[in-house]
PDB file of C-alpha atoms and ligand atoms in Angstrom:
ATOM      1  CA  MET A   1      71.482 124.661 125.499  1.00 78.00           C
ATOM      2  CA  ILE A   2      72.862 127.037 128.149  1.00 92.00           C
ATOM      3  CA  LEU A   3      76.650 126.895 128.155  1.00 97.00           C
ATOM      4  CA  SER A   4      78.776 126.896 131.290  1.00 98.00           C
ATOM      5  CA  ALA A   5      82.013 128.869 131.572  1.00 97.00           C
ATOM      6  CA  LYS A   6      83.860 125.609 130.824  1.00 97.00           C
ATOM      7  CA  ALA A   7      81.972 124.867 127.594  1.00 98.00           C
ATOM      8  CA  LYS A   8      83.969 123.115 124.881  1.00 98.00           C
ATOM      9  CA  LEU A   9      84.011 125.148 121.639  1.00 98.00           C
ATOM     10  CA  ALA A  10      84.570 124.166 118.020  1.00 98.00           C
ATOM     11  CA  GLY A  11      83.239 125.182 114.608  1.00 98.00           C
ATOM     12  CA  VAL A  12      83.628 125.163 110.843  1.00 98.00           C
ATOM     13  CA  MET A  13      85.723 127.794 109.098  1.00 98.00           C
ATOM     14  CA  GLY A  14      84.925 128.532 105.469  1.00 98.00           C
ATOM     15  CA  TRP A  15      84.198 131.369 103.021  1.00 98.00           C
ATOM     16  CA  PRO A  16      81.306 131.298 102.584  1.00 96.00           C
ATOM     17  CA  VAL A  17      80.119 128.928 105.283  1.00 97.00           C
ATOM     18  CA  ALA A  18      76.354 129.528 105.335  1.00 95.00           C
ATOM     19  CA  HIS A  19      75.661 126.432 103.176  1.00 93.00           C
ATOM     20  CA  SER A  20      77.549 124.065 105.511  1.00 95.00           C
ATOM     21  CA  LEU A  21      75.603 121.205 107.105  1.00 96.00           C
ATOM     22  CA  SER A  22      78.281 120.740 109.794  1.00 97.00           C
ATOM     23  CA  PRO A  23      76.731 123.017 112.490  1.00 97.00           C
ATOM     24  CA  ARG A  24      73.476 121.069 112.217  1.00 97.00           C
ATOM     25  CA  LEU A  25      75.276 117.737 112.299  1.00 98.00           C
ATOM     26  CA  HIS A  26      77.508 118.531 115.291  1.00 98.00           C
ATOM     27  CA  GLY A  27      74.620 120.349 116.985  1.00 98.00           C
ATOM     28  CA  PHE A  28      72.552 117.158 116.826  1.00 98.00           C
ATOM     29  CA  TRP A  29      75.322 115.156 118.519  1.00 98.00           C
ATOM     30  CA  LEU A  30      75.938 117.837 121.171  1.00 98.00           C
ATOM     31  CA  GLU A  31      72.281 117.606 122.189  1.00 97.00           C
ATOM     32  CA  ARG A  32      72.127 113.829 121.890  1.00 98.00           C
ATOM     33  CA  TYR A  33      75.143 113.332 124.175  1.00 98.00           C
ATOM     34  CA  ARG A  34      74.184 116.281 126.466  1.00 97.00           C
ATOM     35  CA  ILE A  35      77.555 117.932 126.042  1.00 98.00           C
ATOM     36  CA  ASP A  36      78.393 121.331 127.505  1.00 98.00           C
ATOM     37  CA  GLY A  37      79.693 122.639 124.205  1.00 98.00           C
ATOM     38  CA  ALA A  38      78.976 124.498 120.971  1.00 98.00           C
ATOM     39  CA  TYR A  39      79.882 124.134 117.288  1.00 98.00           C
ATOM     40  CA  LEU A  40      79.705 127.402 115.359  1.00 98.00           C
ATOM     41  CA  PRO A  41      79.693 128.526 111.713  1.00 98.00           C
ATOM     42  CA  LEU A  42      82.841 130.672 111.312  1.00 98.00           C
ATOM     43  CA  PRO A  43      82.841 132.773 108.113  1.00 98.00           C
ATOM     44  CA  VAL A  44      86.493 133.759 107.577  1.00 98.00           C
ATOM     45  CA  ALA A  45      87.843 135.433 104.425  1.00 98.00           C
ATOM     46  CA  PRO A  46      91.046 133.925 102.964  1.00 98.00           C
ATOM     47  CA  GLU A  47      93.213 136.905 103.924  1.00 98.00           C
ATOM     48  CA  ARG A  48      92.190 136.498 107.574  1.00 98.00           C
ATOM     49  CA  PHE A  49      92.460 132.700 107.682  1.00 98.00           C
ATOM     50  CA  GLU A  50      95.767 132.289 109.486  1.00 98.00           C
ATOM     51  CA  ARG A  51      95.047 134.997 112.061  1.00 98.00           C
ATOM     52  CA  ALA A  52      91.558 133.645 112.736  1.00 98.00           C
ATOM     53  CA  LEU A  53      92.758 130.053 113.149  1.00 98.00           C
ATOM     54  CA  ARG A  54      95.542 131.000 115.571  1.00 98.00           C
ATOM     55  CA  GLY A  55      93.171 133.364 117.369  1.00 97.00           C
ATOM     56  CA  LEU A  56      90.652 130.602 118.052  1.00 98.00           C
ATOM     57  CA  ALA A  57      93.415 128.387 119.446  1.00 97.00           C
ATOM     58  CA  ASP A  58      94.479 131.301 121.682  1.00 96.00           C
ATOM     59  CA  ALA A  59      90.840 131.816 122.727  1.00 96.00           C
ATOM     60  CA  GLY A  60      90.584 128.274 124.069  1.00 97.00           C
ATOM     61  CA  PHE A  61      88.679 126.582 121.236  1.00 98.00           C
ATOM     62  CA  ARG A  62      89.201 122.795 121.018  1.00 98.00           C
ATOM     63  CA  GLY A  63      89.574 122.906 117.240  1.00 98.00           C
ATOM     64  CA  VAL A  64      87.775 123.434 113.938  1.00 98.00           C
ATOM     65  CA  ASN A  65      86.787 121.884 110.660  1.00 98.00           C
ATOM     66  CA  LEU A  66      88.133 123.616 107.565  1.00 98.00           C
ATOM     67  CA  THR A  67      86.142 123.843 104.371  1.00 97.00           C
ATOM     68  CA  VAL A  68      86.492 125.663 101.027  1.00 96.00           C
ATOM     69  CA  PRO A  69      88.820 127.576 100.491  1.00 97.00           C
ATOM     70  CA  HIS A  70      90.859 126.843 103.643  1.00 98.00           C
ATOM     71  CA  LYS A  71      91.624 123.114 103.316  1.00 98.00           C
ATOM     72  CA  GLN A  72      94.867 123.522 101.336  1.00 97.00           C
ATOM     73  CA  PRO A  73      96.122 126.632 103.210  1.00 98.00           C
ATOM     74  CA  GLY A  74      95.551 124.653 106.437  1.00 98.00           C
ATOM     75  CA  LEU A  75      98.570 122.500 105.522  1.00 98.00           C
ATOM     76  CA  GLY A  76     100.876 125.492 105.880  1.00 98.00           C
ATOM     77  CA  VAL A  77      99.397 126.959 109.061  1.00 98.00           C
ATOM     78  CA  CYS A  78      99.244 123.855 111.303  1.00 98.00           C
ATOM     79  CA  HIS A  79     102.318 123.033 113.406  1.00 98.00           C
ATOM     80  CA  GLU A  80     101.902 119.339 112.645  1.00 98.00           C
ATOM     81  CA  VAL A  81     100.103 117.693 109.736  1.00 98.00           C
ATOM     82  CA  GLU A  82      99.470 113.941 109.745  1.00 98.00           C
ATOM     83  CA  PRO A  83     100.975 112.034 106.778  1.00 97.00           C
ATOM     84  CA  LEU A  84      97.564 111.158 105.286  1.00 97.00           C
ATOM     85  CA  ALA A  85      96.523 114.836 105.171  1.00 98.00           C
ATOM     86  CA  LYS A  86      99.812 115.683 103.454  1.00 97.00           C
ATOM     87  CA  ARG A  87      99.204 112.934 100.920  1.00 96.00           C
ATOM     88  CA  ILE A  88      95.666 114.147 100.233  1.00 96.00           C
ATOM     89  CA  GLY A  89      96.938 117.732 100.122  1.00 96.00           C
ATOM     90  CA  ALA A  90      94.253 119.110 102.434  1.00 97.00           C
ATOM     91  CA  VAL A  91      93.420 119.560 106.126  1.00 98.00           C
ATOM     92  CA  ASN A  92      89.732 119.308 107.033  1.00 98.00           C
ATOM     93  CA  THR A  93      90.059 118.863 110.812  1.00 98.00           C
ATOM     94  CA  VAL A  94      92.285 120.839 113.192  1.00 98.00           C
ATOM     95  CA  VAL A  95      92.766 119.878 116.829  1.00 98.00           C
ATOM     96  CA  PHE A  96      94.187 122.550 119.157  1.00 98.00           C
ATOM     97  CA  GLU A  97      96.441 120.984 121.795  1.00 96.00           C
ATOM     98  CA  ASP A  98      98.235 123.260 124.281  1.00 92.00           C
ATOM     99  CA  GLY A  99      98.447 126.069 121.733  1.00 91.00           C
ATOM    100  CA  ARG A 100      99.635 123.741 118.961  1.00 97.00           C
ATOM    101  CA  LEU A 101      97.610 123.201 115.802  1.00 98.00           C
ATOM    102  CA  GLU A 102      97.370 119.577 114.609  1.00 98.00           C
ATOM    103  CA  GLY A 103      96.053 119.119 111.062  1.00 98.00           C
ATOM    104  CA  ARG A 104      94.235 115.959 109.984  1.00 98.00           C
ATOM    105  CA  ASN A 105      92.169 114.777 107.051  1.00 98.00           C
ATOM    106  CA  THR A 106      89.122 112.639 107.849  1.00 98.00           C
ATOM    107  CA  ASP A 107      87.570 112.533 104.348  1.00 98.00           C
ATOM    108  CA  ALA A 108      89.231 109.192 103.516  1.00 98.00           C
ATOM    109  CA  PHE A 109      87.945 107.741 106.799  1.00 98.00           C
ATOM    110  CA  GLY A 110      84.470 109.131 106.084  1.00 98.00           C
ATOM    111  CA  PHE A 111      84.411 107.635 102.610  1.00 98.00           C
ATOM    112  CA  LEU A 112      85.366 104.132 103.812  1.00 98.00           C
ATOM    113  CA  GLU A 113      83.108 104.175 106.878  1.00 98.00           C
ATOM    114  CA  ASN A 114      80.146 105.168 104.700  1.00 98.00           C
ATOM    115  CA  LEU A 115      80.730 102.140 102.457  1.00 98.00           C
ATOM    116  CA  ARG A 116      81.295  99.851 105.458  1.00 97.00           C
ATOM    117  CA  GLN A 117      77.997 100.958 106.982  1.00 97.00           C
ATOM    118  CA  GLY A 118      75.993 101.067 103.731  1.00 97.00           C
ATOM    119  CA  ALA A 119      77.442  97.945 102.057  1.00 97.00           C
ATOM    120  CA  PRO A 120      78.987  95.679 104.723  1.00 96.00           C
ATOM    121  CA  ALA A 121      79.743  92.956 102.139  1.00 94.00           C
ATOM    122  CA  TRP A 122      82.037  95.266 100.148  1.00 96.00           C
ATOM    123  CA  ASP A 123      85.783  94.793 100.557  1.00 96.00           C
ATOM    124  CA  ALA A 124      88.364  97.180  99.078  1.00 96.00           C
ATOM    125  CA  ALA A 125      90.657  94.275  98.244  1.00 96.00           C
ATOM    126  CA  ALA A 126      87.967  92.483  96.203  1.00 94.00           C
ATOM    127  CA  GLY A 127      88.822  94.064  92.846  1.00 97.00           C
ATOM    128  CA  PRO A 128      89.549  97.220  90.844  1.00 98.00           C
ATOM    129  CA  THR A 129      87.802 100.557  91.432  1.00 98.00           C
ATOM    130  CA  LEU A 130      87.051 103.285  88.901  1.00 98.00           C
ATOM    131  CA  VAL A 131      87.095 106.807  90.343  1.00 98.00           C
ATOM    132  CA  LEU A 132      85.575 109.502  88.122  1.00 98.00           C
ATOM    133  CA  GLY A 133      87.045 112.965  88.716  1.00 98.00           C
ATOM    134  CA  ALA A 134      90.431 114.240  89.887  1.00 97.00           C
ATOM    135  CA  GLY A 135      89.669 117.067  92.334  1.00 95.00           C
ATOM    136  CA  GLY A 136      90.176 117.159  96.095  1.00 94.00           C
ATOM    137  CA  ALA A 137      87.479 114.564  96.747  1.00 96.00           C
ATOM    138  CA  ALA A 138      88.983 112.127  94.212  1.00 97.00           C
ATOM    139  CA  ARG A 139      92.345 112.479  95.952  1.00 97.00           C
ATOM    140  CA  ALA A 140      90.881 111.542  99.336  1.00 98.00           C
ATOM    141  CA  VAL A 141      88.876 108.655  97.857  1.00 98.00           C
ATOM    142  CA  ALA A 142      91.853 107.212  95.943  1.00 98.00           C
ATOM    143  CA  ALA A 143      94.144 107.462  99.009  1.00 97.00           C
ATOM    144  CA  ALA A 144      91.484 105.768 101.157  1.00 98.00           C
ATOM    145  CA  LEU A 145      91.105 102.888  98.694  1.00 98.00           C
ATOM    146  CA  LEU A 146      94.856 102.344  98.375  1.00 97.00           C
ATOM    147  CA  ASP A 147      95.290 102.293 102.164  1.00 96.00           C
ATOM    148  CA  ALA A 148      92.381  99.840 102.440  1.00 97.00           C
ATOM    149  CA  GLY A 149      94.137  97.429 100.072  1.00 96.00           C
ATOM    150  CA  ALA A 150      92.544  98.123  96.667  1.00 97.00           C
ATOM    151  CA  PRO A 151      94.555  96.221  94.034  1.00 97.00           C
ATOM    152  CA  GLU A 152      93.953  98.858  91.319  1.00 98.00           C
ATOM    153  CA  VAL A 153      92.368 102.320  91.199  1.00 98.00           C
ATOM    154  CA  ARG A 154      91.437 103.487  87.704  1.00 98.00           C
ATOM    155  CA  LEU A 155      91.130 107.243  87.483  1.00 98.00           C
ATOM    156  CA  SER A 156      89.245 109.030  84.724  1.00 98.00           C
ATOM    157  CA  ASN A 157      88.803 112.780  84.445  1.00 98.00           C
ATOM    158  CA  ARG A 158      87.602 115.179  81.756  1.00 98.00           C
ATOM    159  CA  THR A 159      90.938 117.008  82.013  1.00 98.00           C
ATOM    160  CA  ALA A 160      93.370 114.117  81.525  1.00 98.00           C
ATOM    161  CA  ALA A 161      96.368 115.999  82.915  1.00 98.00           C
ATOM    162  CA  ARG A 162      94.767 116.178  86.386  1.00 97.00           C
ATOM    163  CA  ALA A 163      94.171 112.408  86.469  1.00 97.00           C
ATOM    164  CA  GLU A 164      97.729 111.781  85.304  1.00 97.00           C
ATOM    165  CA  ALA A 165      99.176 114.102  87.961  1.00 96.00           C
ATOM    166  CA  LEU A 166      97.124 112.407  90.671  1.00 96.00           C
ATOM    167  CA  ALA A 167      98.233 108.961  89.474  1.00 96.00           C
ATOM    168  CA  ARG A 168     101.880 110.063  89.591  1.00 96.00           C
ATOM    169  CA  ALA A 169     101.412 111.417  93.111  1.00 95.00           C
ATOM    170  CA  LEU A 170      99.689 108.322  94.481  1.00 95.00           C
ATOM    171  CA  GLY A 171     101.761 105.546  92.902  1.00 94.00           C
ATOM    172  CA  ALA A 172     101.623 102.587  90.561  1.00 92.00           C
ATOM    173  CA  ARG A 173      98.296 101.094  91.643  1.00 97.00           C
ATOM    174  CA  VAL A 174      96.559 104.238  90.294  1.00 97.00           C
ATOM    175  CA  VAL A 175      96.020 103.991  86.536  1.00 97.00           C
ATOM    176  CA  PRO A 176      94.810 106.992  84.517  1.00 98.00           C
ATOM    177  CA  VAL A 177      92.086 106.205  81.958  1.00 98.00           C
ATOM    178  CA  PRO A 178      91.110 108.610  79.134  1.00 98.00           C
ATOM    179  CA  TRP A 179      87.694 110.227  79.752  1.00 98.00           C
ATOM    180  CA  GLU A 180      86.459 108.852  76.393  1.00 98.00           C
ATOM    181  CA  SER A 181      87.249 105.286  77.584  1.00 98.00           C
ATOM    182  CA  ARG A 182      85.489 105.535  80.954  1.00 98.00           C
ATOM    183  CA  ALA A 183      82.780 103.011  80.022  1.00 98.00           C
ATOM    184  CA  ASP A 184      85.426 100.424  78.976  1.00 98.00           C
ATOM    185  CA  ALA A 185      87.063 100.880  82.394  1.00 98.00           C
ATOM    186  CA  LEU A 186      83.895  99.506  84.071  1.00 98.00           C
ATOM    187  CA  ASP A 187      84.953  96.017  83.024  1.00 98.00           C
ATOM    188  CA  GLY A 188      85.698  93.775  86.028  1.00 98.00           C
ATOM    189  CA  LEU A 189      85.069  96.483  88.650  1.00 98.00           C
ATOM    190  CA  ALA A 190      84.284  95.857  92.301  1.00 98.00           C
ATOM    191  CA  LEU A 191      83.496  99.544  92.922  1.00 98.00           C
ATOM    192  CA  LEU A 192      82.520 102.630  90.891  1.00 98.00           C
ATOM    193  CA  VAL A 193      82.823 106.075  92.522  1.00 98.00           C
ATOM    194  CA  ASN A 194      81.652 109.396  91.087  1.00 98.00           C
ATOM    195  CA  THR A 195      83.536 112.359  92.587  1.00 98.00           C
ATOM    196  CA  THR A 196      82.665 114.805  89.797  1.00 98.00           C
ATOM    197  CA  SER A 197      79.911 117.374  90.187  1.00 97.00           C
ATOM    198  CA  LEU A 198      77.922 115.685  87.401  1.00 98.00           C
ATOM    199  CA  GLY A 199      74.502 114.585  88.667  1.00 97.00           C
ATOM    200  CA  MET A 200      74.344 117.301  91.311  1.00 97.00           C
ATOM    201  CA  ALA A 201      71.181 119.427  91.334  1.00 96.00           C
ATOM    202  CA  GLY A 202      71.588 122.091  88.622  1.00 97.00           C
ATOM    203  CA  GLN A 203      74.469 120.221  86.897  1.00 97.00           C
ATOM    204  CA  PRO A 204      74.369 117.978  83.826  1.00 97.00           C
ATOM    205  CA  GLU A 205      73.965 114.228  84.358  1.00 97.00           C
ATOM    206  CA  LEU A 206      76.955 111.914  84.228  1.00 98.00           C
ATOM    207  CA  ASP A 207      77.030 110.420  80.729  1.00 98.00           C
ATOM    208  CA  LEU A 208      78.115 106.809  81.308  1.00 98.00           C
ATOM    209  CA  ASP A 209      76.848 103.574  79.760  1.00 97.00           C
ATOM    210  CA  LEU A 210      76.700 101.063  82.641  1.00 98.00           C
ATOM    211  CA  ASP A 211      76.397  97.965  80.408  1.00 98.00           C
ATOM    212  CA  PRO A 212      79.997  96.766  80.997  1.00 98.00           C
ATOM    213  CA  LEU A 213      79.661  97.075  84.817  1.00 98.00           C
ATOM    214  CA  PRO A 214      79.568  93.703  86.674  1.00 98.00           C
ATOM    215  CA  ALA A 215      76.204  93.140  88.395  1.00 97.00           C
ATOM    216  CA  ALA A 216      77.816  92.771  91.831  1.00 97.00           C
ATOM    217  CA  ALA A 217      79.862  95.992  91.641  1.00 98.00           C
ATOM    218  CA  LEU A 218      79.096  98.574  94.324  1.00 98.00           C
ATOM    219  CA  VAL A 219      78.270 102.086  93.075  1.00 98.00           C
ATOM    220  CA  THR A 220      78.649 105.238  95.147  1.00 98.00           C
ATOM    221  CA  ASP A 221      78.445 108.957  94.496  1.00 98.00           C
ATOM    222  CA  ILE A 222      79.916 111.659  96.682  1.00 96.00           C
ATOM    223  CA  VAL A 223      77.175 114.009  95.447  1.00 95.00           C
ATOM    224  CA  TYR A 224      74.340 114.017  98.025  1.00 94.00           C
ATOM    225  CA  ALA A 225      72.041 116.704  96.603  1.00 94.00           C
ATOM    226  CA  PRO A 226      69.987 114.989  95.332  1.00 95.00           C
ATOM    227  CA  LEU A 227      70.489 111.997  97.613  1.00 96.00           C
ATOM    228  CA  GLU A 228      69.533 109.605  94.819  1.00 97.00           C
ATOM    229  CA  THR A 229      71.592 110.847  91.871  1.00 98.00           C
ATOM    230  CA  PRO A 230      70.676 109.623  88.374  1.00 98.00           C
ATOM    231  CA  LEU A 231      73.804 107.415  88.504  1.00 98.00           C
ATOM    232  CA  LEU A 232      72.693 105.698  91.736  1.00 98.00           C
ATOM    233  CA  ALA A 233      69.142 105.270  90.404  1.00 98.00           C
ATOM    234  CA  ARG A 234      70.407 103.652  87.187  1.00 98.00           C
ATOM    235  CA  ALA A 235      72.775 101.395  89.139  1.00 98.00           C
ATOM    236  CA  ARG A 236      70.002 100.204  91.488  1.00 98.00           C
ATOM    237  CA  ALA A 237      67.610  99.680  88.550  1.00 98.00           C
ATOM    238  CA  ARG A 238      70.049  97.161  87.012  1.00 98.00           C
ATOM    239  CA  GLY A 239      70.532  95.405  90.354  1.00 98.00           C
ATOM    240  CA  ASN A 240      73.842  96.866  91.555  1.00 98.00           C
ATOM    241  CA  PRO A 241      74.220  97.679  95.247  1.00 98.00           C
ATOM    242  CA  ALA A 242      74.504 101.461  95.734  1.00 98.00           C
ATOM    243  CA  VAL A 243      75.402 103.813  98.610  1.00 98.00           C
ATOM    244  CA  ASP A 244      74.586 107.533  98.606  1.00 98.00           C
ATOM    245  CA  GLY A 245      77.054 110.276  99.465  1.00 97.00           C
ATOM    246  CA  LEU A 246      75.491 111.794 102.576  1.00 97.00           C
ATOM    247  CA  GLY A 247      77.140 109.208 104.811  1.00 97.00           C
ATOM    248  CA  MET A 248      80.632 110.356 103.799  1.00 98.00           C
ATOM    249  CA  LEU A 249      79.832 113.810 105.171  1.00 97.00           C
ATOM    250  CA  LEU A 250      78.402 112.353 108.384  1.00 98.00           C
ATOM    251  CA  HIS A 251      81.229 109.880 109.007  1.00 98.00           C
ATOM    252  CA  GLN A 252      84.064 112.340 108.243  1.00 98.00           C
ATOM    253  CA  ALA A 253      82.751 114.437 111.145  1.00 98.00           C
ATOM    254  CA  ARG A 254      83.185 111.661 113.762  1.00 98.00           C
ATOM    255  CA  PRO A 255      86.943 111.920 114.514  1.00 98.00           C
ATOM    256  CA  GLY A 256      86.784 115.717 115.004  1.00 98.00           C
ATOM    257  CA  PHE A 257      83.764 115.503 117.301  1.00 99.00           C
ATOM    258  CA  GLU A 258      85.480 112.860 119.411  1.00 98.00           C
ATOM    259  CA  ALA A 259      88.741 114.845 119.636  1.00 98.00           C
ATOM    260  CA  TRP A 260      87.010 118.104 120.635  1.00 98.00           C
ATOM    261  CA  PHE A 261      84.115 116.922 122.770  1.00 98.00           C
ATOM    262  CA  GLY A 262      85.373 113.582 124.154  1.00 98.00           C
ATOM    263  CA  VAL A 263      82.546 111.331 122.952  1.00 98.00           C
ATOM    264  CA  ALA A 264      82.687 108.967 119.946  1.00 98.00           C
ATOM    265  CA  PRO A 265      79.437 109.824 118.119  1.00 98.00           C
ATOM    266  CA  GLU A 266      77.272 107.481 116.065  1.00 98.00           C
ATOM    267  CA  VAL A 267      75.867 107.913 112.575  1.00 98.00           C
ATOM    268  CA  THR A 268      72.230 106.793 112.812  1.00 98.00           C
ATOM    269  CA  ALA A 269      69.133 106.915 110.622  1.00 97.00           C
ATOM    270  CA  GLU A 270      67.811 109.634 112.938  1.00 98.00           C
ATOM    271  CA  LEU A 271      70.897 111.791 112.338  1.00 98.00           C
ATOM    272  CA  ARG A 272      70.561 111.347 108.574  1.00 97.00           C
ATOM    273  CA  ALA A 273      66.907 112.388 108.670  1.00 97.00           C
ATOM    274  CA  PHE A 274      67.697 115.388 110.875  1.00 98.00           C
ATOM    275  CA  VAL A 275      70.485 116.644 108.610  1.00 96.00           C
ATOM    276  CA  LEU A 276      68.312 116.169 105.512  1.00 94.00           C
ATOM    277  CA  ALA A 277      65.354 118.022 107.046  1.00 94.00           C
ATOM    278  CA  ARG A 278      67.150 121.375 106.857  1.00 84.00           C
TER     279      ARG A 278
HETATM  280  P1  ATR B   1      86.386 118.709  94.423  1.00 77.17           P
HETATM  281  O1  ATR B   1      87.645 119.264  94.999  1.00 77.17           O
HETATM  282  O2  ATR B   1      85.173 118.912  95.281  1.00 77.17           O
HETATM  283  O3  ATR B   1      86.520 117.273  93.997  1.00 77.17           O
HETATM  284  P2  ATR B   1      86.815 120.071  91.856  1.00 77.17           P
HETATM  285  O4  ATR B   1      88.284 120.128  92.041  1.00 77.17           O
HETATM  286  O5  ATR B   1      86.116 121.282  91.384  1.00 77.17           O
HETATM  287  O6  ATR B   1      86.039 119.619  93.160  1.00 77.17           O
HETATM  288  O7  ATR B   1      86.504 118.832  90.891  1.00 77.17           O
HETATM  289  C1  ATR B   1      85.312 118.684  90.250  1.00 77.17           C
HETATM  290  C2  ATR B   1      85.441 117.462  89.341  1.00 77.17           C
HETATM  291  O8  ATR B   1      84.278 117.367  88.512  1.00 77.17           O
HETATM  292  C3  ATR B   1      86.635 117.551  88.407  1.00 77.17           C
HETATM  293  O9  ATR B   1      87.172 116.260  88.260  1.00 77.17           O
HETATM  294  C4  ATR B   1      86.011 118.064  87.122  1.00 77.17           C
HETATM  295  O10 ATR B   1      86.722 117.744  85.956  1.00 77.17           O
HETATM  296  P3  ATR B   1      87.911 118.721  85.417  1.00 77.17           P
HETATM  297  O11 ATR B   1      89.124 118.394  86.228  1.00 77.17           O
HETATM  298  O12 ATR B   1      88.048 118.376  83.985  1.00 77.17           O
HETATM  299  O13 ATR B   1      87.416 120.141  85.628  1.00 77.17           O
HETATM  300  C5  ATR B   1      84.693 117.330  87.146  1.00 77.17           C
HETATM  301  N1  ATR B   1      83.687 117.975  86.284  1.00 77.17           N
HETATM  302  C6  ATR B   1      82.983 119.089  86.522  1.00 77.17           C
HETATM  303  N2  ATR B   1      82.143 119.378  85.515  1.00 77.17           N
HETATM  304  C7  ATR B   1      82.312 118.398  84.577  1.00 77.17           C
HETATM  305  C8  ATR B   1      81.743 118.104  83.286  1.00 77.17           C
HETATM  306  N3  ATR B   1      80.791 118.912  82.738  1.00 77.17           N
HETATM  307  N4  ATR B   1      82.161 116.996  82.640  1.00 77.17           N
HETATM  308  C9  ATR B   1      83.112 116.196  83.164  1.00 77.17           C
HETATM  309  N5  ATR B   1      83.701 116.416  84.374  1.00 77.17           N
HETATM  310  C10 ATR B   1      83.310 117.489  85.065  1.00 77.17           C
END
């Protein structure tokens, strides 16, 4: 793609950033929608984060995605941060508007849209959810479920104090469950979500007896390497519907792309295959 002098510019800022799938994902959409624009990998060390972010706004960029380790610091650098991003405690999408930096978080949106696309029959209000893990991803997932009307979000984490802190921050519908009791917490679930790194390539498997899980409960994993984690494979083998985690990454990218480039992009099977073929 040859850019014009009016090309719209965006990118992903992280440290490191070489592993990020975002340039490939946004690059696919830029070509698909024939947009005069570019989306660049932006390796920025933590000590240069604020200067780099403001510098890109000054240089006419439309905005950026933030990834590790800049998502939390982004809260303090943006002029405005939307309430959801404050609640999640992280900014993953920044829109530059007349020199002002607007911080958003689209991970909750990405999580819900992935389930809506992959399991249209699922409804957040249908019953309790168990979220495994209490890191940044768990925070976004729990906030998304509460906003979508989930009656109860059970939260279980190896380090109990993190689950308890998250439950306190998010309110009464979030119930911490001891890690040892995680299998008991499967009882009556409408949704089971793994946000831990267990099951990721090179990591141990998630140790969880699925016997108490209702047959109709939806199972999803935010791990997408491998795409079919051992948890998803075991869930499908016993007849549960299951949705893999790649879609969360693809869907969380939509609001940023639309804000920067002016087109609402679609998540298609072709996009999935393209991103996976790296
Ligand atoms: P992220 O922000 O991407 O969610 P994170 O904050 O590093 O990442 O969280 C990783 C999650 O995986 C945590 O909930 C972590 O549990 P701890 O809070 O106890 O560290 C969980 N996790 C990682 N390895 C684990 C293991 N071997 N057993 C159980 N949980 C594990």
